[in-house]
JSON list of C-alpha atoms in Angstrom, two decimals:
[
{"chain": "A", "resi": 1, "resn": "MET", "atom": "CA", "xyz": [0.00, -0.01, -0.06]},
{"chain": "A", "resi": 2, "resn": "LEU", "atom": "CA", "xyz": [2.88, 2.43, 0.79]},
{"chain": "A", "resi": 3, "resn": "TRP", "atom": "CA", "xyz": [4.31, 1.70, -2.61]},
{"chain": "A", "resi": 4, "resn": "LEU", "atom": "CA", "xyz": [0.97, 2.69, -4.35]},
{"chain": "A", "resi": 5, "resn": "LEU", "atom": "CA", "xyz": [0.80, 5.92, -2.15]},
{"chain": "A", "resi": 6, "resn": "THR", "atom": "CA", "xyz": [4.37, 6.79, -3.24]},
{"chain": "A", "resi": 7, "resn": "VAL", "atom": "CA", "xyz": [3.47, 6.35, -6.95]},
{"chain": "A", "resi": 8, "resn": "LEU", "atom": "CA", "xyz": [0.31, 8.36, -6.65]},
{"chain": "A", "resi": 9, "resn": "VAL", "atom": "CA", "xyz": [2.25, 11.34, -4.94]},
{"chain": "A", "resi": 10, "resn": "THR", "atom": "CA", "xyz": [5.00, 11.08, -7.63]},
{"chain": "A", "resi": 11, "resn": "VAL", "atom": "CA", "xyz": [2.28, 11.21, -10.40]},
{"chain": "A", "resi": 12, "resn": "ALA", "atom": "CA", "xyz": [0.62, 14.13, -8.64]},
{"chain": "A", "resi": 13, "resn": "HIS", "atom": "CA", "xyz": [3.91, 15.87, -8.55]},
{"chain": "A", "resi": 14, "resn": "PHE", "atom": "CA", "xyz": [4.49, 15.49, -12.28]},
{"chain": "A", "resi": 15, "resn": "VAL", "atom": "CA", "xyz": [0.81, 16.73, -12.88]},
{"chain": "A", "resi": 16, "resn": "ALA", "atom": "CA", "xyz": [1.51, 19.61, -10.65]},
{"chain": "A", "resi": 17, "resn": "LEU", "atom": "CA", "xyz": [4.60, 20.59, -12.62]},
{"chain": "A", "resi": 18, "resn": "ALA", "atom": "CA", "xyz": [2.80, 20.32, -15.95]},
{"chain": "A", "resi": 19, "resn": "TYR", "atom": "CA", "xyz": [0.13, 22.47, -14.38]},
{"chain": "A", "resi": 20, "resn": "ILE", "atom": "CA", "xyz": [2.51, 25.06, -13.51]},
{"chain": "A", "resi": 21, "resn": "GLY", "atom": "CA", "xyz": [3.86, 25.20, -17.13]},
{"chain": "A", "resi": 22, "resn": "LEU", "atom": "CA", "xyz": [0.64, 24.80, -19.04]},
{"chain": "A", "resi": 23, "resn": "GLY", "atom": "CA", "xyz": [-2.30, 25.58, -16.67]},
{"chain": "A", "resi": 24, "resn": "GLY", "atom": "CA", "xyz": [-2.36, 29.24, -17.81]},
{"chain": "A", "resi": 25, "resn": "PHE", "atom": "CA", "xyz": [-3.76, 27.96, -21.12]},
{"chain": "A", "resi": 26, "resn": "LEU", "atom": "CA", "xyz": [-6.70, 26.18, -19.25]},
{"chain": "A", "resi": 27, "resn": "ALA", "atom": "CA", "xyz": [-7.74, 29.78, -18.37]},
{"chain": "A", "resi": 28, "resn": "TRP", "atom": "CA", "xyz": [-8.37, 30.46, -21.99]},
{"chain": "A", "resi": 29, "resn": "ILE", "atom": "CA", "xyz": [-11.23, 28.18, -21.83]},
{"chain": "A", "resi": 30, "resn": "TRP", "atom": "CA", "xyz": [-12.09, 28.46, -18.01]},
{"chain": "A", "resi": 31, "resn": "PRO", "atom": "CA", "xyz": [-11.18, 32.07, -16.97]},
{"chain": "A", "resi": 32, "resn": "ARG", "atom": "CA", "xyz": [-11.49, 31.75, -13.34]},
{"chain": "A", "resi": 33, "resn": "SER", "atom": "CA", "xyz": [-8.90, 28.95, -13.23]},
{"chain": "A", "resi": 34, "resn": "VAL", "atom": "CA", "xyz": [-6.22, 31.64, -13.68]},
{"chain": "A", "resi": 35, "resn": "TYR", "atom": "CA", "xyz": [-6.37, 32.34, -9.96]},
{"chain": "A", "resi": 36, "resn": "VAL", "atom": "CA", "xyz": [-5.60, 28.73, -9.11]},
{"chain": "A", "resi": 37, "resn": "HIS", "atom": "CA", "xyz": [-2.81, 28.82, -11.60]},
{"chain": "A", "resi": 38, "resn": "VAL", "atom": "CA", "xyz": [-1.23, 32.06, -10.27]},
{"chain": "A", "resi": 39, "resn": "LEU", "atom": "CA", "xyz": [-0.87, 30.27, -6.93]},
{"chain": "A", "resi": 40, "resn": "PHE", "atom": "CA", "xyz": [0.66, 27.24, -8.42]},
{"chain": "A", "resi": 41, "resn": "ALA", "atom": "CA", "xyz": [3.11, 29.31, -10.58]},
{"chain": "A", "resi": 42, "resn": "ALA", "atom": "CA", "xyz": [4.07, 31.51, -7.69]},
{"chain": "A", "resi": 43, "resn": "TRP", "atom": "CA", "xyz": [4.70, 28.45, -5.54]},
{"chain": "A", "resi": 44, "resn": "GLY", "atom": "CA", "xyz": [6.75, 26.74, -8.30]},
{"chain": "A", "resi": 45, "resn": "ILE", "atom": "CA", "xyz": [8.94, 29.77, -8.64]},
{"chain": "A", "resi": 46, "resn": "ALA", "atom": "CA", "xyz": [9.20, 30.28, -4.92]},
{"chain": "A", "resi": 47, "resn": "VAL", "atom": "CA", "xyz": [10.16, 26.71, -4.39]},
{"chain": "A", "resi": 48, "resn": "ASN", "atom": "CA", "xyz": [13.12, 27.03, -6.98]},
{"chain": "A", "resi": 49, "resn": "VAL", "atom": "CA", "xyz": [14.23, 30.52, -6.14]},
{"chain": "A", "resi": 50, "resn": "PHE", "atom": "CA", "xyz": [14.14, 30.33, -2.20]},
{"chain": "A", "resi": 51, "resn": "SER", "atom": "CA", "xyz": [14.84, 26.56, -1.85]},
{"chain": "A", "resi": 52, "resn": "LEU", "atom": "CA", "xyz": [11.46, 25.91, 0.01]},
{"chain": "A", "resi": 53, "resn": "ALA", "atom": "CA", "xyz": [10.47, 22.52, 0.74]},
{"chain": "A", "resi": 54, "resn": "CYS", "atom": "CA", "xyz": [7.83, 21.28, -1.70]},
{"chain": "A", "resi": 55, "resn": "PRO", "atom": "CA", "xyz": [4.95, 19.49, 0.29]},
{"chain": "A", "resi": 56, "resn": "LEU", "atom": "CA", "xyz": [4.75, 16.88, -2.52]},
{"chain": "A", "resi": 57, "resn": "THR", "atom": "CA", "xyz": [8.47, 16.19, -2.02]},
{"chain": "A", "resi": 58, "resn": "VAL", "atom": "CA", "xyz": [8.17, 16.01, 1.80]},
{"chain": "A", "resi": 59, "resn": "ALA", "atom": "CA", "xyz": [5.22, 13.56, 1.37]},
{"chain": "A", "resi": 60, "resn": "GLU", "atom": "CA", "xyz": [7.10, 11.35, -1.06]},
{"chain": "A", "resi": 61, "resn": "ASP", "atom": "CA", "xyz": [10.09, 11.39, 1.20]},
{"chain": "A", "resi": 62, "resn": "PHE", "atom": "CA", "xyz": [8.04, 10.47, 4.20]},
{"chain": "A", "resi": 63, "resn": "LEU", "atom": "CA", "xyz": [6.49, 7.66, 2.23]},
{"chain": "A", "resi": 64, "resn": "ARG", "atom": "CA", "xyz": [9.87, 6.50, 1.02]},
{"chain": "A", "resi": 65, "resn": "GLU", "atom": "CA", "xyz": [11.18, 6.49, 4.51]},
{"chain": "A", "resi": 66, "resn": "GLN", "atom": "CA", "xyz": [8.27, 4.51, 5.71]},
{"chain": "A", "resi": 67, "resn": "ARG", "atom": "CA", "xyz": [9.56, 1.93, 3.12]},
{"chain": "A", "resi": 68, "resn": "GLY", "atom": "CA", "xyz": [12.92, 1.98, 4.27]},
{"chain": "A", "resi": 69, "resn": "LEU", "atom": "CA", "xyz": [14.29, 3.68, 1.14]},
{"chain": "A", "resi": 70, "resn": "GLY", "atom": "CA", "xyz": [15.20, 7.15, 2.56]},
{"chain": "A", "resi": 71, "resn": "PRO", "atom": "CA", "xyz": [14.53, 10.52, 0.97]},
{"chain": "A", "resi": 72, "resn": "LEU", "atom": "CA", "xyz": [14.98, 11.27, -2.65]},
{"chain": "A", "resi": 73, "resn": "PRO", "atom": "CA", "xyz": [18.63, 12.23, -3.46]},
{"chain": "A", "resi": 74, "resn": "GLY", "atom": "CA", "xyz": [18.61, 15.95, -4.17]},
{"chain": "A", "resi": 75, "resn": "GLY", "atom": "CA", "xyz": [14.88, 16.20, -4.21]},
{"chain": "A", "resi": 76, "resn": "PHE", "atom": "CA", "xyz": [12.26, 15.60, -6.76]},
{"chain": "A", "resi": 77, "resn": "ASN", "atom": "CA", "xyz": [13.49, 17.82, -9.72]},
{"chain": "A", "resi": 78, "resn": "GLU", "atom": "CA", "xyz": [17.10, 16.60, -9.00]},
{"chain": "A", "resi": 79, "resn": "TYR", "atom": "CA", "xyz": [16.01, 12.88, -8.99]},
{"chain": "A", "resi": 80, "resn": "TYR", "atom": "CA", "xyz": [13.36, 12.63, -11.53]},
{"chain": "A", "resi": 81, "resn": "ILE", "atom": "CA", "xyz": [14.06, 15.51, -14.08]},
{"chain": "A", "resi": 82, "resn": "TYR", "atom": "CA", "xyz": [17.64, 17.05, -13.97]},
{"chain": "A", "resi": 83, "resn": "GLY", "atom": "CA", "xyz": [19.93, 14.96, -15.97]},
{"chain": "A", "resi": 84, "resn": "THR", "atom": "CA", "xyz": [17.07, 12.27, -16.57]},
{"chain": "A", "resi": 85, "resn": "LEU", "atom": "CA", "xyz": [14.41, 13.96, -18.56]},
{"chain": "A", "resi": 86, "resn": "ILE", "atom": "CA", "xyz": [16.28, 17.33, -19.30]},
{"chain": "A", "resi": 87, "resn": "PRO", "atom": "CA", "xyz": [20.03, 17.37, -19.60]},
{"chain": "A", "resi": 88, "resn": "HIS", "atom": "CA", "xyz": [21.81, 19.60, -17.09]},
{"chain": "A", "resi": 89, "resn": "SER", "atom": "CA", "xyz": [23.17, 21.75, -20.21]},
{"chain": "A", "resi": 90, "resn": "MET", "atom": "CA", "xyz": [19.53, 22.52, -21.22]},
{"chain": "A", "resi": 91, "resn": "LEU", "atom": "CA", "xyz": [18.25, 23.61, -17.80]},
{"chain": "A", "resi": 92, "resn": "PRO", "atom": "CA", "xyz": [18.63, 27.24, -18.25]},
{"chain": "A", "resi": 93, "resn": "PHE", "atom": "CA", "xyz": [17.02, 27.16, -21.69]},
{"chain": "A", "resi": 94, "resn": "VAL", "atom": "CA", "xyz": [14.23, 24.97, -20.26]},
{"chain": "A", "resi": 95, "resn": "ALA", "atom": "CA", "xyz": [13.71, 27.47, -17.38]},
{"chain": "A", "resi": 96, "resn": "VAL", "atom": "CA", "xyz": [13.35, 30.36, -19.67]},
{"chain": "A", "resi": 97, "resn": "GLY", "atom": "CA", "xyz": [11.16, 28.40, -21.82]},
{"chain": "A", "resi": 98, "resn": "ALA", "atom": "CA", "xyz": [8.82, 27.65, -19.09]},
{"chain": "A", "resi": 99, "resn": "LEU", "atom": "CA", "xyz": [8.73, 31.15, -17.94]},
{"chain": "A", "resi": 100, "resn": "LEU", "atom": "CA", "xyz": [7.86, 32.39, -21.51]},
{"chain": "A", "resi": 101, "resn": "LEU", "atom": "CA", "xyz": [5.24, 29.67, -21.76]},
{"chain": "A", "resi": 102, "resn": "VAL", "atom": "CA", "xyz": [3.59, 30.96, -18.68]},
{"chain": "A", "resi": 103, "resn": "ALA", "atom": "CA", "xyz": [3.83, 34.58, -19.83]},
{"chain": "A", "resi": 104, "resn": "VAL", "atom": "CA", "xyz": [2.40, 33.66, -23.28]},
{"chain": "A", "resi": 105, "resn": "SER", "atom": "CA", "xyz": [-0.53, 31.84, -21.54]},
{"chain": "A", "resi": 106, "resn": "TYR", "atom": "CA", "xyz": [-1.23, 34.90, -19.18]},
{"chain": "A", "resi": 107, "resn": "VAL", "atom": "CA", "xyz": [-1.11, 37.28, -22.24]},
{"chain": "A", "resi": 108, "resn": "GLY", "atom": "CA", "xyz": [-3.73, 35.08, -23.90]},
{"chain": "A", "resi": 109, "resn": "VAL", "atom": "CA", "xyz": [-5.78, 35.10, -20.73]},
{"chain": "A", "resi": 110, "resn": "TYR", "atom": "CA", "xyz": [-5.64, 38.99, -20.73]},
{"chain": "A", "resi": 111, "resn": "VAL", "atom": "CA", "xyz": [-6.52, 39.29, -24.59]},
{"chain": "A", "resi": 112, "resn": "LEU", "atom": "CA", "xyz": [-9.38, 36.87, -24.14]},
{"chain": "A", "resi": 113, "resn": "TRP", "atom": "CA", "xyz": [-10.57, 38.69, -21.08]},
{"chain": "A", "resi": 114, "resn": "ARG", "atom": "CA", "xyz": [-10.54, 42.02, -22.79]},
{"chain": "A", "resi": 115, "resn": "GLN", "atom": "CA", "xyz": [-12.48, 40.57, -25.81]},
{"chain": "A", "resi": 116, "resn": "ARG", "atom": "CA", "xyz": [-15.07, 39.13, -23.55]},
{"chain": "A", "resi": 117, "resn": "ALA", "atom": "CA", "xyz": [-15.43, 42.34, -21.65]},
{"chain": "A", "resi": 118, "resn": "GLY", "atom": "CA", "xyz": [-16.02, 44.35, -24.68]},
{"chain": "A", "resi": 119, "resn": "ASP", "atom": "CA", "xyz": [-18.20, 41.82, -26.56]},
{"chain": "A", "resi": 120, "resn": "PRO", "atom": "CA", "xyz": [-21.78, 41.37, -24.79]},
{"chain": "A", "resi": 121, "resn": "ARG", "atom": "CA", "xyz": [-22.48, 38.32, -27.01]},
{"chain": "A", "resi": 122, "resn": "SER", "atom": "CA", "xyz": [-19.66, 36.39, -25.22]},
{"chain": "A", "resi": 123, "resn": "GLY", "atom": "CA", "xyz": [-21.80, 35.36, -22.36]},
{"chain": "A", "resi": 124, "resn": "HIS", "atom": "CA", "xyz": [-20.10, 36.15, -19.13]},
{"chain": "A", "resi": 125, "resn": "GLY", "atom": "CA", "xyz": [-16.87, 34.49, -20.11]},
{"chain": "A", "resi": 126, "resn": "HIS", "atom": "CA", "xyz": [-18.12, 31.03, -20.07]},
{"chain": "A", "resi": 127, "resn": "SER", "atom": "CA", "xyz": [-17.45, 30.35, -23.81]},
{"chain": "A", "resi": 128, "resn": "LEU", "atom": "CA", "xyz": [-14.47, 30.79, -26.02]},
{"chain": "A", "resi": 129, "resn": "ARG", "atom": "CA", "xyz": [-15.50, 32.38, -29.36]},
{"chain": "A", "resi": 130, "resn": "LEU", "atom": "CA", "xyz": [-12.94, 31.85, -32.07]},
{"chain": "A", "resi": 131, "resn": "GLY", "atom": "CA", "xyz": [-13.27, 33.82, -35.38]}
]
């Protein structure tokens, strides 16, 4: 059972990272979701800039310790992503790309918000009108 919980926390961590990078685009469809995404994005930046402990990493380390494995060497990103999914030499480019991705998604949110605010046919921001 602990193995399954550890896997679920790890999967949740990957989903959270994907949401940090791509969740702003969900706000193009569901505008109010941008508030949740801002919290996730701010947390993602804070964890990396200020070396804060991520609650998902803490949970995974706890579950690993209960299984006798010890904490993740270097943390979640260092263990699963850096040098594994993304080569160390590419990390600065990926970081800039991720920030640009979030910025582009927020520009899109703003543009769509302005369109909806000026178009009474848009129906309170619940639909996305293309064209």
